[in-house]
C-alpha positions in Angstrom: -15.1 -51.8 94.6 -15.3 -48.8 96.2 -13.6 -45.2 96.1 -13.0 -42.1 97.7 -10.8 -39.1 97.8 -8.7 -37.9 101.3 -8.4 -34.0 101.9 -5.2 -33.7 101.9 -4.6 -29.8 101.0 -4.7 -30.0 97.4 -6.8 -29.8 94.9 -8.0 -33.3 93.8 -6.8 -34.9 97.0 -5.4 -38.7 97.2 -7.1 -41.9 96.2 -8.6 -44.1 98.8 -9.8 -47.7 98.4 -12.5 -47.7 101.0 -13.6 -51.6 102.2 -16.9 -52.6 101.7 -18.4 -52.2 105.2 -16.8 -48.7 105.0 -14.8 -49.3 108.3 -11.7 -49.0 106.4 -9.5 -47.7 103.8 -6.0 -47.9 102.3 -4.0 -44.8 100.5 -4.0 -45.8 96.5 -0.8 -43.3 95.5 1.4 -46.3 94.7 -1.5 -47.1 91.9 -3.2 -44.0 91.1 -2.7 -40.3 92.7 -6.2 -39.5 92.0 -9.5 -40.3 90.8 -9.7 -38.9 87.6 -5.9 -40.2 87.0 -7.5 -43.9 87.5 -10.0 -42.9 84.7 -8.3 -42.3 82.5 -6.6 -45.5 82.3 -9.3 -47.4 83.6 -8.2 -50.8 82.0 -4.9 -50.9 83.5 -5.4 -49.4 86.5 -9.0 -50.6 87.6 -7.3 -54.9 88.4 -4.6 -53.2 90.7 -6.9 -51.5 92.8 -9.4 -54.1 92.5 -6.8 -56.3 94.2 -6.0 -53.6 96.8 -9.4 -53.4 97.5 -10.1 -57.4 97.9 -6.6 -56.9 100.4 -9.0 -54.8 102.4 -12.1 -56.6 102.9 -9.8 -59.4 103.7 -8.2 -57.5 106.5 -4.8 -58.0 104.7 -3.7 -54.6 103.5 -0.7 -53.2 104.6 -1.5 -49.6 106.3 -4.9 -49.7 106.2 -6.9 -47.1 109.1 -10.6 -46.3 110.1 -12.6 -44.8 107.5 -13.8 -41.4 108.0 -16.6 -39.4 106.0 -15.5 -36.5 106.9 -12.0 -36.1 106.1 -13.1 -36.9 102.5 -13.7 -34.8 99.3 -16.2 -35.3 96.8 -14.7 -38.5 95.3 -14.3 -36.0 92.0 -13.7 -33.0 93.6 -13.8 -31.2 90.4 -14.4 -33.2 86.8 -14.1 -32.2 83.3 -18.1 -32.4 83.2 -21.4 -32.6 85.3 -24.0 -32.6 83.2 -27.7 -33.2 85.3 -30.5 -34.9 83.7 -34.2 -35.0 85.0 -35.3 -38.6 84.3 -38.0 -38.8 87.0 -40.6 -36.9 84.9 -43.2 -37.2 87.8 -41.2 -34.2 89.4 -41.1 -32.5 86.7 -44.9 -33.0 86.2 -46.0 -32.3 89.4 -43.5 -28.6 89.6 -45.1 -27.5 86.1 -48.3 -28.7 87.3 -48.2 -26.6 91.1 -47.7 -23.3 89.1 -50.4 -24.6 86.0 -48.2 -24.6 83.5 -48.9 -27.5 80.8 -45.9 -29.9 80.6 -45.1 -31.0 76.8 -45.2 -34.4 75.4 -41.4 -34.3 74.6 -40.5 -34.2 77.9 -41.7 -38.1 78.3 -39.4 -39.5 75.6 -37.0 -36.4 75.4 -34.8 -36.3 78.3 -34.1 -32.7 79.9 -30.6 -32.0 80.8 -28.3 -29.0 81.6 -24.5 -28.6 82.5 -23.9 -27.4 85.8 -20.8 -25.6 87.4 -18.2 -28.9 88.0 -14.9 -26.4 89.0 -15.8 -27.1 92.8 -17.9 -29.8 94.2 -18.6 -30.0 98.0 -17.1 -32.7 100.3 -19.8 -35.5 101.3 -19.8 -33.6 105.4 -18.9 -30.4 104.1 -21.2 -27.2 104.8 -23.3 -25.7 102.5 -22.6 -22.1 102.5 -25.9 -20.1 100.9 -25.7 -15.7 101.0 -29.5 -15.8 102.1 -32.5 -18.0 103.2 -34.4 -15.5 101.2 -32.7 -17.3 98.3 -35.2 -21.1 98.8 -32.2 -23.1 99.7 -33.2 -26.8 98.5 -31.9 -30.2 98.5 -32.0 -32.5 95.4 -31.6 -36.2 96.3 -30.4 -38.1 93.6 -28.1 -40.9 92.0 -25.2 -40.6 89.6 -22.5 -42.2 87.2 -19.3 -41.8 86.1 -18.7 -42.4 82.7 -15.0 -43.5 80.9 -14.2 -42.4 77.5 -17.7 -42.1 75.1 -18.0 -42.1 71.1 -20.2 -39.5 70.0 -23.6 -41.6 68.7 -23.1 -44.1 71.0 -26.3 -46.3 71.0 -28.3 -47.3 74.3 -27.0 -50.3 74.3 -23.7 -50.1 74.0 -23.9 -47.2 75.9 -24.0 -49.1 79.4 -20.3 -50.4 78.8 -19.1 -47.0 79.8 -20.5 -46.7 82.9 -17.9 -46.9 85.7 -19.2 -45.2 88.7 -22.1 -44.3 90.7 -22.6 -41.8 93.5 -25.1 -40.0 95.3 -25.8 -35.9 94.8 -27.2 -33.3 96.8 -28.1 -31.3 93.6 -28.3 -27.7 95.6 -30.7 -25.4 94.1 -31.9 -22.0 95.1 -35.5 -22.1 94.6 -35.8 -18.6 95.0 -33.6 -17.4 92.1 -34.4 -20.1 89.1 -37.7 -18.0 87.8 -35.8 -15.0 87.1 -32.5 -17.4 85.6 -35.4 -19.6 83.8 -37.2 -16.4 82.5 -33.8 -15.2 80.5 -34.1 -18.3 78.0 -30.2 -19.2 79.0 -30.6 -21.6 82.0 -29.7 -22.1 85.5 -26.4 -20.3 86.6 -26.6 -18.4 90.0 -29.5 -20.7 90.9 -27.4 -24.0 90.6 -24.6 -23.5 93.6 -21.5 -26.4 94.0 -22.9 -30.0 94.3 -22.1 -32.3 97.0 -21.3 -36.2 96.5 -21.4 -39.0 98.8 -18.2 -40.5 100.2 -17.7 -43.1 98.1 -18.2 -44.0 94.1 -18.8 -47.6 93.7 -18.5 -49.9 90.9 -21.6 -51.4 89.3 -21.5 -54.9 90.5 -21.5 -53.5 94.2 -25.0 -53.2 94.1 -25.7 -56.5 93.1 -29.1 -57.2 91.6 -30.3 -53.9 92.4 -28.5 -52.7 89.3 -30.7 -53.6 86.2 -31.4 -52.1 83.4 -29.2 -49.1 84.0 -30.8 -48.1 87.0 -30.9 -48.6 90.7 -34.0 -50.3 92.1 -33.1 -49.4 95.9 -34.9 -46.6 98.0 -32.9 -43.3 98.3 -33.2 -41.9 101.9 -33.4 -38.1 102.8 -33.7 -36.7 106.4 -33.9 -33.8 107.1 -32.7 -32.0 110.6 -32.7 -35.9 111.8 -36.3 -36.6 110.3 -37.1 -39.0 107.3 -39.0 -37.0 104.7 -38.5 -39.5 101.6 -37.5 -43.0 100.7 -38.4 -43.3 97.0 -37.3 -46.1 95.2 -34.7 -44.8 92.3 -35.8 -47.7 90.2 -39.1 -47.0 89.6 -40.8 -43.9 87.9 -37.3 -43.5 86.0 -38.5 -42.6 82.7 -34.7 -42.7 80.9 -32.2 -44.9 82.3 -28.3 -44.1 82.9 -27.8 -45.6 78.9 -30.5 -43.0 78.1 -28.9 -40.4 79.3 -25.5 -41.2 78.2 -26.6 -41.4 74.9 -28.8 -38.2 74.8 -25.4 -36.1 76.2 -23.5 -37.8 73.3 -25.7 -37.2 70.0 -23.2 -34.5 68.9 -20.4 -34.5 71.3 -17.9 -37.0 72.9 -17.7 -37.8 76.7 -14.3 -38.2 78.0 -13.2 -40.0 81.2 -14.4 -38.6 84.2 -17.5 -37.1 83.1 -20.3 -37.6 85.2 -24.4 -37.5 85.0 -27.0 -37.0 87.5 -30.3 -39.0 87.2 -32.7 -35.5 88.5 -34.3 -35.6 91.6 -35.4 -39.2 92.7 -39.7 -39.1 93.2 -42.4 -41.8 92.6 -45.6 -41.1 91.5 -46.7 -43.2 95.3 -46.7 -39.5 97.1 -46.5 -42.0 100.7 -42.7 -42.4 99.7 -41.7 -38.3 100.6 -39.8 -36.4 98.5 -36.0 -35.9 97.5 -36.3 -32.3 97.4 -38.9 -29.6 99.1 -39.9 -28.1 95.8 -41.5 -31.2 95.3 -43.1 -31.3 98.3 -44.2 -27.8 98.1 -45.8 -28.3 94.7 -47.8 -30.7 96.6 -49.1 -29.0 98.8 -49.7 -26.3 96.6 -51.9 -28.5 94.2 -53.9 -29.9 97.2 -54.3 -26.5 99.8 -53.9 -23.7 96.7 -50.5 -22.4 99.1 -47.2 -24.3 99.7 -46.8 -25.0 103.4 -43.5 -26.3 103.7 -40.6 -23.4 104.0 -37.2 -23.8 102.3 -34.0 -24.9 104.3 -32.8 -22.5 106.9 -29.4 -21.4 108.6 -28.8 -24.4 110.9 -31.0 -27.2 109.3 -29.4 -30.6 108.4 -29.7 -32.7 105.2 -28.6 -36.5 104.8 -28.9 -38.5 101.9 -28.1 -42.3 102.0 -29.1 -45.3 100.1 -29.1 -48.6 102.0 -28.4 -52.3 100.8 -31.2 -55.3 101.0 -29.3 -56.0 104.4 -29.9 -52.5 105.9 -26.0 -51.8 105.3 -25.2 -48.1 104.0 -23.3 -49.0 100.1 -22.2 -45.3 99.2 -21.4 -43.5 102.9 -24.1 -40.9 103.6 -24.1 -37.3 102.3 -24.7 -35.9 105.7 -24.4 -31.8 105.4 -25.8 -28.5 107.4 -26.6 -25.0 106.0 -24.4 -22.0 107.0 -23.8 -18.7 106.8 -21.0 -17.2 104.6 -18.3 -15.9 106.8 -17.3 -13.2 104.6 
């Protein structure tokens, strides 16, 4: 199944069942006014717009019209958490290793994570407002769930069961700022602007046997002003699966519907796949040439993310964004 959220004016927007291809949608308000309203009774809810949704690959929903990326939020436009993991621990690697700083054993069997700003995410076509290129205005390509309701202590195996959603991010960072946020001992802040999300948030079995294990073994795609600079596959290299994560968030707390966890910037140790984020292709460079090459994003430049089925067909919309100026 697979869901999005209609700009409508408000805040959380209304619920769209989108058909698989994409082409299509229908308006959910007769199930569930929202998103997050559907999560929270996910057991009840989920078979009615499971049926809407079957309607509409069937070409037999009633007021169905033309799908369109850009009239949509992020399918949470704002959630009760966002907490971002780093479970690609090559990238971390090779960053610690461009500025020859020793990375510590813990971080291969100790995931990293941080809670990030989740008040106002950005719409899958929306613009990406930055105050300054002198900032290092980056993408972050990655993959991420949606969690129902989670016990504190939940164990890795159980811990799958809770996973409702996925979704691609565009993790924004401003390169530029994170040394000086870093250096305080308190974490990122200013340095971590509003992430954006792909269209849609699709249920598990969508992806077929590309789901295993709690991860997704498909390549995720990132152009950039039209050119492909990075096709890693998110399956391999991933050090901590999505159960891995959900139960490192949930040693001492609970996870309530709605919450939602990023998998860190997708990279594979095979450099010939690109990169999901320039850092990492700066860090690179700087290890091979002793200087990064490769500037930041600029006023104007383009960024599209978009992960691609076994039959070339696009399964979560494409993240598909520029970088502007702030017009205040």
């Amino acid at each position: 199944m697979k869901l999005a959220t209609l700009k409508d004016g408000s805040r959380d927007g209304q619920l769209l069942v989108v058909a698989r291809d994409l082409k299509t949608a229908a308006i959910a308000d007769g199930i569930a006014p929202t998103l997050q309203r559907a999560l929270d009774d996910w057991n009840f809810i989920q078979p009615q717009l499971e049926e809407l949704y079957n309607r509409l690959n069937a070409g037999r929903a009633a007021y169905s019209f033309e799908f369109d990326p850009k009239n949509c939020m992020a399918p949470l436009p704002r959630a009760y958490q966002w907490a971002d993991g780093s479970s690609y621990v090559n990238h971390v690697e090779l960053v610690r290793k461009a500025r020859n700083a020793e990375m510590p054993d813990s971080f291969w069997h100790d995931p990293l994570m941080y809670q990030g700003g989740s008040d106002d995410f950005i719409g899958p076509c929306d613009d990406i407002v930055a105050g300054s290129e002198e900032w290092g205005i980056d993408f972050e390509s990655e993959i991420a769930i949606v969690t129902g309701d989670v016990p504190m202590g939940v164990k890795v195996q159980h811990a799958r069961d809770h996973i409702l959603l996925l979704m691609l991010v565009n993790d924004v960072s401003l390169r530029n700022l994170i040394p000086a946020e870093l250096a305080k001992g308190f974490g990122f802040f200013q340095s971590k602007p509003a992430s954006s999300f792909s269209p849609v948030a699709v249920t598990p079995d969508e992806l077929g046997d590309a789901w295993k294990d709690g991860k997704v073994n498909l390549a995720l795609r990132s152009s950039v002003n039209g050119m492909l600079v990075g096709q890693p596959n998110a399956g391999v290299d991933m050090v901590f699966s999505f159960p891995q994560l959900i139960t490192h968030l949930c040693k001492t707390r609970n996870a309530k519907a709605g919450t939602i966890i990023g998998s860190g910037t997708v990279s594979n140790k095979d450099a010939s796949k690109g990169y999901s984020c320039i850092a990492e292709k700066r860090a690179l460079e700087m290890i091979a040439l002793g200087e990064p090459v490769t500037p930041y994003m600029k006023f104007g430049d383009s960024i599209k993310i978009e992960m691609l089925d076994k039959n070339g067909k696009s399964i979560f919309g494409a993240i598909d964004q520029s970088v502007v100026e702030p017009d205040w």
